[in-house]
PDB file of N, CA and C in Angstrom:
ATOM      1  N   UNK A   1      50.100 -34.141 194.718  1.00 66.00           N
ATOM      2  CA  UNK A   1      49.107 -33.376 193.995  1.00 66.00           C
ATOM      3  C   UNK A   1      49.310 -33.615 192.497  1.00 66.00           C
ATOM      4  N   UNK A   2      48.288 -34.119 191.832  1.00 84.00           N
ATOM      5  CA  UNK A   2      48.378 -34.356 190.398  1.00 84.00           C
ATOM      6  C   UNK A   2      47.337 -33.513 189.667  1.00 84.00           C
ATOM      7  N   UNK A   3      47.754 -32.917 188.553  1.00 92.00           N
ATOM      8  CA  UNK A   3      46.883 -32.056 187.751  1.00 92.00           C
ATOM      9  C   UNK A   3      46.451 -32.783 186.482  1.00 92.00           C
ATOM     10  N   UNK A   4      45.196 -32.596 186.109  1.00 97.00           N
ATOM     11  CA  UNK A   4      44.697 -33.114 184.833  1.00 97.00           C
ATOM     12  C   UNK A   4      43.908 -31.988 184.162  1.00 97.00           C
ATOM     13  N   UNK A   5      44.468 -31.433 183.100  1.00 98.00           N
ATOM     14  CA  UNK A   5      43.839 -30.348 182.359  1.00 98.00           C
ATOM     15  C   UNK A   5      42.960 -30.943 181.278  1.00 98.00           C
ATOM     16  N   UNK A   6      41.769 -30.371 181.091  1.00 97.00           N
ATOM     17  CA  UNK A   6      40.886 -30.864 180.027  1.00 97.00           C
ATOM     18  C   UNK A   6      40.005 -29.734 179.507  1.00 97.00           C
ATOM     19  N   UNK A   7      39.501 -29.967 178.305  1.00 97.00           N
ATOM     20  CA  UNK A   7      38.555 -29.059 177.677  1.00 97.00           C
ATOM     21  C   UNK A   7      37.182 -29.695 177.815  1.00 97.00           C
ATOM     22  N   UNK A   8      36.218 -28.953 178.327  1.00 97.00           N
ATOM     23  CA  UNK A   8      34.850 -29.449 178.491  1.00 97.00           C
ATOM     24  C   UNK A   8      33.946 -28.599 177.597  1.00 97.00           C
ATOM     25  N   UNK A   9      33.845 -28.946 176.295  1.00 97.00           N
ATOM     26  CA  UNK A   9      33.051 -28.126 175.382  1.00 97.00           C
ATOM     27  C   UNK A   9      31.561 -28.109 175.730  1.00 97.00           C
ATOM     28  N   UNK A  10      31.051 -29.145 176.366  1.00 97.00           N
ATOM     29  CA  UNK A  10      29.633 -29.176 176.745  1.00 97.00           C
ATOM     30  C   UNK A  10      29.299 -28.059 177.727  1.00 97.00           C
ATOM     31  N   UNK A  11      30.287 -27.672 178.558  1.00 97.00           N
ATOM     32  CA  UNK A  11      30.078 -26.599 179.527  1.00 97.00           C
ATOM     33  C   UNK A  11      30.803 -25.316 179.120  1.00 97.00           C
ATOM     34  N   UNK A  12      31.435 -25.312 177.949  1.00 98.00           N
ATOM     35  CA  UNK A  12      32.220 -24.165 177.472  1.00 98.00           C
ATOM     36  C   UNK A  12      33.210 -23.707 178.529  1.00 98.00           C
ATOM     37  N   UNK A  13      34.035 -24.656 178.963  1.00 98.00           N
ATOM     38  CA  UNK A  13      35.041 -24.284 179.946  1.00 98.00           C
ATOM     39  C   UNK A  13      36.246 -25.224 179.865  1.00 98.00           C
ATOM     40  N   UNK A  14      37.365 -24.709 180.365  1.00 98.00           N
ATOM     41  CA  UNK A  14      38.568 -25.501 180.554  1.00 98.00           C
ATOM     42  C   UNK A  14      38.620 -25.854 182.025  1.00 98.00           C
ATOM     43  N   UNK A  15      39.086 -27.056 182.317  1.00 98.00           N
ATOM     44  CA  UNK A  15      39.090 -27.535 183.697  1.00 98.00           C
ATOM     45  C   UNK A  15      40.466 -28.065 184.074  1.00 98.00           C
ATOM     46  N   UNK A  16      40.798 -27.871 185.316  1.00 98.00           N
ATOM     47  CA  UNK A  16      41.997 -28.464 185.892  1.00 98.00           C
ATOM     48  C   UNK A  16      41.533 -29.243 187.107  1.00 98.00           C
ATOM     49  N   UNK A  17      41.684 -30.557 187.051  1.00 97.00           N
ATOM     50  CA  UNK A  17      41.321 -31.392 188.190  1.00 97.00           C
ATOM     51  C   UNK A  17      42.576 -31.657 189.004  1.00 97.00           C
ATOM     52  N   UNK A  18      42.481 -31.378 190.279  1.00 97.00           N
ATOM     53  CA  UNK A  18      43.589 -31.584 191.203  1.00 97.00           C
ATOM     54  C   UNK A  18      43.063 -32.428 192.360  1.00 97.00           C
ATOM     55  N   UNK A  19      43.522 -33.651 192.429  1.00 93.00           N
ATOM     56  CA  UNK A  19      43.106 -34.552 193.508  1.00 93.00           C
ATOM     57  C   UNK A  19      41.594 -34.586 193.685  1.00 93.00           C
ATOM     58  N   UNK A  20      40.878 -34.692 192.579  1.00 95.00           N
ATOM     59  CA  UNK A  20      39.420 -34.807 192.618  1.00 95.00           C
ATOM     60  C   UNK A  20      38.668 -33.492 192.740  1.00 95.00           C
ATOM     61  N   UNK A  21      39.372 -32.385 192.825  1.00 96.00           N
ATOM     62  CA  UNK A  21      38.732 -31.068 192.925  1.00 96.00           C
ATOM     63  C   UNK A  21      38.995 -30.294 191.628  1.00 96.00           C
ATOM     64  N   UNK A  22      38.088 -29.377 191.307  1.00 97.00           N
ATOM     65  CA  UNK A  22      38.127 -28.701 190.006  1.00 97.00           C
ATOM     66  C   UNK A  22      38.349 -27.192 190.133  1.00 97.00           C
ATOM     67  N   UNK A  23      39.222 -26.693 189.274  1.00 98.00           N
ATOM     68  CA  UNK A  23      39.328 -25.258 188.981  1.00 98.00           C
ATOM     69  C   UNK A  23      38.920 -25.140 187.524  1.00 98.00           C
ATOM     70  N   UNK A  24      38.175 -24.093 187.181  1.00 98.00           N
ATOM     71  CA  UNK A  24      37.720 -23.980 185.796  1.00 98.00           C
ATOM     72  C   UNK A  24      37.718 -22.535 185.319  1.00 98.00           C
ATOM     73  N   UNK A  25      37.813 -22.419 183.984  1.00 98.00           N
ATOM     74  CA  UNK A  25      37.728 -21.123 183.314  1.00 98.00           C
ATOM     75  C   UNK A  25      36.643 -21.234 182.257  1.00 98.00           C
ATOM     76  N   UNK A  26      35.549 -20.511 182.450  1.00 98.00           N
ATOM     77  CA  UNK A  26      34.501 -20.443 181.435  1.00 98.00           C
ATOM     78  C   UNK A  26      35.048 -19.662 180.244  1.00 98.00           C
ATOM     79  N   UNK A  27      34.565 -19.980 179.058  1.00 98.00           N
ATOM     80  CA  UNK A  27      35.013 -19.246 177.885  1.00 98.00           C
ATOM     81  C   UNK A  27      33.899 -19.106 176.861  1.00 98.00           C
ATOM     82  N   UNK A  28      34.112 -18.166 175.965  1.00 97.00           N
ATOM     83  CA  UNK A  28      33.292 -17.984 174.761  1.00 97.00           C
ATOM     84  C   UNK A  28      34.276 -17.706 173.637  1.00 97.00           C
ATOM     85  N   UNK A  29      34.057 -18.308 172.501  1.00 96.00           N
ATOM     86  CA  UNK A  29      34.914 -18.051 171.338  1.00 96.00           C
ATOM     87  C   UNK A  29      34.263 -16.967 170.478  1.00 96.00           C
ATOM     88  N   UNK A  30      35.087 -16.049 170.032  1.00 95.00           N
ATOM     89  CA  UNK A  30      34.621 -14.974 169.149  1.00 95.00           C
ATOM     90  C   UNK A  30      35.709 -14.753 168.103  1.00 95.00           C
ATOM     91  N   UNK A  31      35.546 -15.389 166.953  1.00 94.00           N
ATOM     92  CA  UNK A  31      36.579 -15.303 165.927  1.00 94.00           C
ATOM     93  C   UNK A  31      37.867 -15.911 166.442  1.00 94.00           C
ATOM     94  N   UNK A  32      38.950 -15.123 166.396  1.00 96.00           N
ATOM     95  CA  UNK A  32      40.247 -15.585 166.893  1.00 96.00           C
ATOM     96  C   UNK A  32      40.496 -15.113 168.318  1.00 96.00           C
ATOM     97  N   UNK A  33      39.400 -14.906 169.041  1.00 98.00           N
ATOM     98  CA  UNK A  33      39.512 -14.455 170.435  1.00 98.00           C
ATOM     99  C   UNK A  33      38.828 -15.461 171.358  1.00 98.00           C
ATOM    100  N   UNK A  34      39.477 -15.696 172.486  1.00 98.00           N
ATOM    101  CA  UNK A  34      38.927 -16.547 173.528  1.00 98.00           C
ATOM    102  C   UNK A  34      38.568 -15.624 174.688  1.00 98.00           C
ATOM    103  N   UNK A  35      37.290 -15.434 174.908  1.00 98.00           N
ATOM    104  CA  UNK A  35      36.805 -14.536 175.957  1.00 98.00           C
ATOM    105  C   UNK A  35      36.663 -15.356 177.246  1.00 98.00           C
ATOM    106  N   UNK A  36      37.315 -14.900 178.317  1.00 98.00           N
ATOM    107  CA  UNK A  36      37.268 -15.589 179.610  1.00 98.00           C
ATOM    108  C   UNK A  36      36.485 -14.709 180.589  1.00 98.00           C
ATOM    109  N   UNK A  37      35.174 -15.004 180.809  1.00 98.00           N
ATOM    110  CA  UNK A  37      34.390 -14.186 181.715  1.00 98.00           C
ATOM    111  C   UNK A  37      34.512 -14.586 183.192  1.00 98.00           C
ATOM    112  N   UNK A  38      34.991 -15.825 183.453  1.00 98.00           N
ATOM    113  CA  UNK A  38      34.972 -16.284 184.841  1.00 98.00           C
ATOM    114  C   UNK A  38      35.990 -17.402 185.055  1.00 98.00           C
ATOM    115  N   UNK A  39      36.749 -17.292 186.136  1.00 98.00           N
ATOM    116  CA  UNK A  39      37.658 -18.352 186.585  1.00 98.00           C
ATOM    117  C   UNK A  39      37.309 -18.631 188.032  1.00 98.00           C
ATOM    118  N   UNK A  40      37.230 -19.908 188.370  1.00 97.00           N
ATOM    119  CA  UNK A  40      36.867 -20.279 189.739  1.00 97.00           C
ATOM    120  C   UNK A  40      37.607 -21.545 190.146  1.00 97.00           C
ATOM    121  N   UNK A  41      37.977 -21.619 191.407  1.00 96.00           N
ATOM    122  CA  UNK A  41      38.620 -22.815 191.956  1.00 96.00           C
ATOM    123  C   UNK A  41      37.806 -23.304 193.145  1.00 96.00           C
ATOM    124  N   UNK A  42      37.737 -24.614 193.274  1.00 96.00           N
ATOM    125  CA  UNK A  42      37.119 -25.220 194.446  1.00 96.00           C
ATOM    126  C   UNK A  42      37.757 -24.580 195.682  1.00 96.00           C
ATOM    127  N   UNK A  43      36.982 -24.275 196.712  1.00 96.00           N
ATOM    128  CA  UNK A  43      37.548 -23.631 197.906  1.00 96.00           C
ATOM    129  C   UNK A  43      38.776 -24.349 198.479  1.00 96.00           C
ATOM    130  N   UNK A  44      38.811 -25.668 198.394  1.00 96.00           N
ATOM    131  CA  UNK A  44      39.954 -26.410 198.929  1.00 96.00           C
ATOM    132  C   UNK A  44      41.227 -26.177 198.115  1.00 96.00           C
ATOM    133  N   UNK A  45      41.091 -25.684 196.881  1.00 96.00           N
ATOM    134  CA  UNK A  45      42.256 -25.434 196.021  1.00 96.00           C
ATOM    135  C   UNK A  45      42.782 -24.016 196.131  1.00 96.00           C
ATOM    136  N   UNK A  46      42.018 -23.146 196.745  1.00 90.00           N
ATOM    137  CA  UNK A  46      42.441 -21.746 196.825  1.00 90.00           C
ATOM    138  C   UNK A  46      43.735 -21.631 197.627  1.00 90.00           C
ATOM    139  N   UNK A  47      44.652 -20.870 197.073  1.00 93.00           N
ATOM    140  CA  UNK A  47      45.948 -20.685 197.717  1.00 93.00           C
ATOM    141  C   UNK A  47      46.969 -21.752 197.338  1.00 93.00           C
ATOM    142  N   UNK A  48      46.599 -22.696 196.474  1.00 95.00           N
ATOM    143  CA  UNK A  48      47.522 -23.760 196.072  1.00 95.00           C
ATOM    144  C   UNK A  48      48.191 -23.491 194.733  1.00 95.00           C
ATOM    145  N   UNK A  49      47.771 -22.433 194.037  1.00 96.00           N
ATOM    146  CA  UNK A  49      48.307 -22.136 192.720  1.00 96.00           C
ATOM    147  C   UNK A  49      47.567 -22.845 191.593  1.00 96.00           C
ATOM    148  N   UNK A  50      46.489 -23.550 191.918  1.00 97.00           N
ATOM    149  CA  UNK A  50      45.743 -24.302 190.906  1.00 97.00           C
ATOM    150  C   UNK A  50      45.186 -23.385 189.823  1.00 97.00           C
ATOM    151  N   UNK A  51      44.634 -22.248 190.193  1.00 97.00           N
ATOM    152  CA  UNK A  51      44.064 -21.332 189.198  1.00 97.00           C
ATOM    153  C   UNK A  51      45.156 -20.804 188.269  1.00 97.00           C
ATOM    154  N   UNK A  52      46.332 -20.560 188.786  1.00 97.00           N
ATOM    155  CA  UNK A  52      47.450 -20.124 187.956  1.00 97.00           C
ATOM    156  C   UNK A  52      47.893 -21.211 186.986  1.00 97.00           C
ATOM    157  N   UNK A  53      47.941 -22.448 187.458  1.00 97.00           N
ATOM    158  CA  UNK A  53      48.294 -23.559 186.574  1.00 97.00           C
ATOM    159  C   UNK A  53      47.228 -23.748 185.501  1.00 97.00           C
ATOM    160  N   UNK A  54      45.970 -23.550 185.875  1.00 98.00           N
ATOM    161  CA  UNK A  54      44.880 -23.600 184.908  1.00 98.00           C
ATOM    162  C   UNK A  54      45.071 -22.525 183.846  1.00 98.00           C
ATOM    163  N   UNK A  55      45.318 -21.299 184.259  1.00 98.00           N
ATOM    164  CA  UNK A  55      45.482 -20.202 183.309  1.00 98.00           C
ATOM    165  C   UNK A  55      46.689 -20.421 182.399  1.00 98.00           C
ATOM    166  N   UNK A  56      47.755 -21.008 182.918  1.00 97.00           N
ATOM    167  CA  UNK A  56      48.919 -21.305 182.085  1.00 97.00           C
ATOM    168  C   UNK A  56      48.512 -22.251 180.952  1.00 97.00           C
ATOM    169  N   UNK A  57      47.715 -23.264 181.275  1.00 98.00           N
ATOM    170  CA  UNK A  57      47.252 -24.213 180.266  1.00 98.00           C
ATOM    171  C   UNK A  57      46.291 -23.555 179.277  1.00 98.00           C
ATOM    172  N   UNK A  58      45.413 -22.706 179.772  1.00 98.00           N
ATOM    173  CA  UNK A  58      44.481 -21.996 178.892  1.00 98.00           C
ATOM    174  C   UNK A  58      45.262 -21.126 177.903  1.00 98.00           C
ATOM    175  N   UNK A  59      46.266 -20.408 178.389  1.00 98.00           N
ATOM    176  CA  UNK A  59      47.080 -19.557 177.516  1.00 98.00           C
ATOM    177  C   UNK A  59      47.829 -20.397 176.488  1.00 98.00           C
ATOM    178  N   UNK A  60      48.377 -21.532 176.893  1.00 97.00           N
ATOM    179  CA  UNK A  60      49.083 -22.410 175.955  1.00 97.00           C
ATOM    180  C   UNK A  60      48.128 -22.944 174.894  1.00 97.00           C
ATOM    181  N   UNK A  61      46.917 -23.307 175.306  1.00 97.00           N
ATOM    182  CA  UNK A  61      45.917 -23.807 174.366  1.00 97.00           C
ATOM    183  C   UNK A  61      45.539 -22.719 173.364  1.00 97.00           C
ATOM    184  N   UNK A  62      45.276 -21.514 173.867  1.00 97.00           N
ATOM    185  CA  UNK A  62      44.917 -20.399 172.983  1.00 97.00           C
ATOM    186  C   UNK A  62      46.051 -20.121 172.001  1.00 97.00           C
ATOM    187  N   UNK A  63      47.283 -20.117 172.485  1.00 97.00           N
ATOM    188  CA  UNK A  63      48.445 -19.854 171.623  1.00 97.00           C
ATOM    189  C   UNK A  63      48.536 -20.921 170.527  1.00 97.00           C
ATOM    190  N   UNK A  64      48.352 -22.179 170.888  1.00 97.00           N
ATOM    191  CA  UNK A  64      48.468 -23.259 169.902  1.00 97.00           C
ATOM    192  C   UNK A  64      47.367 -23.192 168.845  1.00 97.00           C
ATOM    193  N   UNK A  65      46.244 -22.552 169.184  1.00 96.00           N
ATOM    194  CA  UNK A  65      45.131 -22.405 168.242  1.00 96.00           C
ATOM    195  C   UNK A  65      45.158 -21.048 167.522  1.00 96.00           C
ATOM    196  N   UNK A  66      46.220 -20.255 167.750  1.00 97.00           N
ATOM    197  CA  UNK A  66      46.350 -18.963 167.090  1.00 97.00           C
ATOM    198  C   UNK A  66      45.357 -17.931 167.598  1.00 97.00           C
ATOM    199  N   UNK A  67      44.954 -18.051 168.857  1.00 97.00           N
ATOM    200  CA  UNK A  67      43.962 -17.142 169.428  1.00 97.00           C
ATOM    201  C   UNK A  67      44.607 -16.192 170.427  1.00 97.00           C
ATOM    202  N   UNK A  68      43.923 -15.082 170.674  1.00 98.00           N
ATOM    203  CA  UNK A  68      44.267 -14.155 171.748  1.00 98.00           C
ATOM    204  C   UNK A  68      43.170 -14.262 172.801  1.00 98.00           C
ATOM    205  N   UNK A  69      43.459 -13.803 174.009  1.00 98.00           N
ATOM    206  CA  UNK A  69      42.516 -13.924 175.117  1.00 98.00           C
ATOM    207  C   UNK A  69      41.969 -12.558 175.503  1.00 98.00           C
ATOM    208  N   UNK A  70      40.659 -12.499 175.678  1.00 98.00           N
ATOM    209  CA  UNK A  70      39.984 -11.317 176.198  1.00 98.00           C
ATOM    210  C   UNK A  70      39.573 -11.670 177.631  1.00 98.00           C
ATOM    211  N   UNK A  71      40.336 -11.212 178.625  1.00 98.00           N
ATOM    212  CA  UNK A  71      40.047 -11.581 180.014  1.00 98.00           C
ATOM    213  C   UNK A  71      39.045 -10.627 180.663  1.00 98.00           C
ATOM    214  N   UNK A  72      37.807 -11.031 180.779  1.00 98.00           N
ATOM    215  CA  UNK A  72      36.803 -10.220 181.461  1.00 98.00           C
ATOM    216  C   UNK A  72      36.880 -10.429 182.976  1.00 98.00           C
ATOM    217  N   UNK A  73      37.303 -11.596 183.378  1.00 97.00           N
ATOM    218  CA  UNK A  73      37.468 -11.945 184.799  1.00 97.00           C
ATOM    219  C   UNK A  73      38.692 -11.212 185.350  1.00 97.00           C
ATOM    220  N   UNK A  74      38.574 -10.628 186.522  1.00 97.00           N
ATOM    221  CA  UNK A  74      39.690  -9.877 187.097  1.00 97.00           C
ATOM    222  C   UNK A  74      40.890 -10.781 187.387  1.00 97.00           C
ATOM    223  N   UNK A  75      40.650 -12.017 187.818  1.00 97.00           N
ATOM    224  CA  UNK A  75      41.769 -12.927 188.074  1.00 97.00           C
ATOM    225  C   UNK A  75      42.497 -13.250 186.772  1.00 97.00           C
ATOM    226  N   UNK A  76      41.736 -13.619 185.727  1.00 98.00           N
ATOM    227  CA  UNK A  76      42.350 -13.942 184.436  1.00 98.00           C
ATOM    228  C   UNK A  76      43.133 -12.750 183.903  1.00 98.00           C
ATOM    229  N   UNK A  77      42.576 -11.557 184.032  1.00 98.00           N
ATOM    230  CA  UNK A  77      43.242 -10.346 183.563  1.00 98.00           C
ATOM    231  C   UNK A  77      44.560 -10.124 184.306  1.00 98.00           C
ATOM    232  N   UNK A  78      44.520 -10.219 185.625  1.00 98.00           N
ATOM    233  CA  UNK A  78      45.733 -10.007 186.430  1.00 98.00           C
ATOM    234  C   UNK A  78      46.780 -11.080 186.116  1.00 98.00           C
ATOM    235  N   UNK A  79      46.349 -12.320 185.985  1.00 98.00           N
ATOM    236  CA  UNK A  79      47.290 -13.405 185.701  1.00 98.00           C
ATOM    237  C   UNK A  79      47.966 -13.176 184.354  1.00 98.00           C
ATOM    238  N   UNK A  80      47.188 -12.844 183.338  1.00 98.00           N
ATOM    239  CA  UNK A  80      47.762 -12.618 182.014  1.00 98.00           C
ATOM    240  C   UNK A  80      48.704 -11.416 182.007  1.00 98.00           C
ATOM    241  N   UNK A  81      48.324 -10.329 182.651  1.00 98.00           N
ATOM    242  CA  UNK A  81      49.204  -9.147 182.701  1.00 98.00           C
ATOM    243  C   UNK A  81      50.547  -9.503 183.328  1.00 98.00           C
ATOM    244  N   UNK A  82      50.532 -10.335 184.379  1.00 97.00           N
ATOM    245  CA  UNK A  82      51.771 -10.708 185.073  1.00 97.00           C
ATOM    246  C   UNK A  82      52.579 -11.777 184.333  1.00 97.00           C
ATOM    247  N   UNK A  83      51.915 -12.722 183.700  1.00 97.00           N
ATOM    248  CA  UNK A  83      52.593 -13.917 183.213  1.00 97.00           C
ATOM    249  C   UNK A  83      52.676 -14.092 181.703  1.00 97.00           C
ATOM    250  N   UNK A  84      51.745 -13.534 180.965  1.00 96.00           N
ATOM    251  CA  UNK A  84      51.697 -13.774 179.522  1.00 96.00           C
ATOM    252  C   UNK A  84      50.987 -12.626 178.816  1.00 96.00           C
ATOM    253  N   UNK A  85      51.493 -11.393 178.972  1.00 97.00           N
ATOM    254  CA  UNK A  85      50.783 -10.225 178.456  1.00 97.00           C
ATOM    255  C   UNK A  85      50.583 -10.218 176.944  1.00 97.00           C
ATOM    256  N   UNK A  86      51.453 -10.890 176.193  1.00 97.00           N
ATOM    257  CA  UNK A  86      51.294 -10.878 174.738  1.00 97.00           C
ATOM    258  C   UNK A  86      50.068 -11.676 174.284  1.00 97.00           C
ATOM    259  N   UNK A  87      49.437 -12.442 175.179  1.00 97.00           N
ATOM    260  CA  UNK A  87      48.242 -13.211 174.822  1.00 97.00           C
ATOM    261  C   UNK A  87      46.972 -12.377 174.958  1.00 97.00           C
ATOM    262  N   UNK A  88      47.048 -11.198 175.534  1.00 97.00           N
ATOM    263  CA  UNK A  88      45.860 -10.363 175.729  1.00 97.00           C
ATOM    264  C   UNK A  88      45.469  -9.695 174.422  1.00 97.00           C
ATOM    265  N   UNK A  89      44.191  -9.840 174.068  1.00 95.00           N
ATOM    266  CA  UNK A  89      43.682  -9.235 172.837  1.00 95.00           C
ATOM    267  C   UNK A  89      43.384  -7.766 173.070  1.00 95.00           C
TER     268      UNK A  89
END
């Protein structure tokens, strides 16, 4: 299983490609905040940890850009509370 994380500004989302399948996090930028309204993984990726690996990359990207995350998506919110609570705006 190989992961390829990328930013897709045309679709306003971050993507994690795993063996040809995609998990993604939609986003909106608001000042120094990255609003995450939706995270979704291809059905074949569910239960593999792909969405968690995606969120780890999203949090690292936000941190490197000096941003905080506003998680509107319940998955993103739960992941951040468990793994990186200081990134929550």
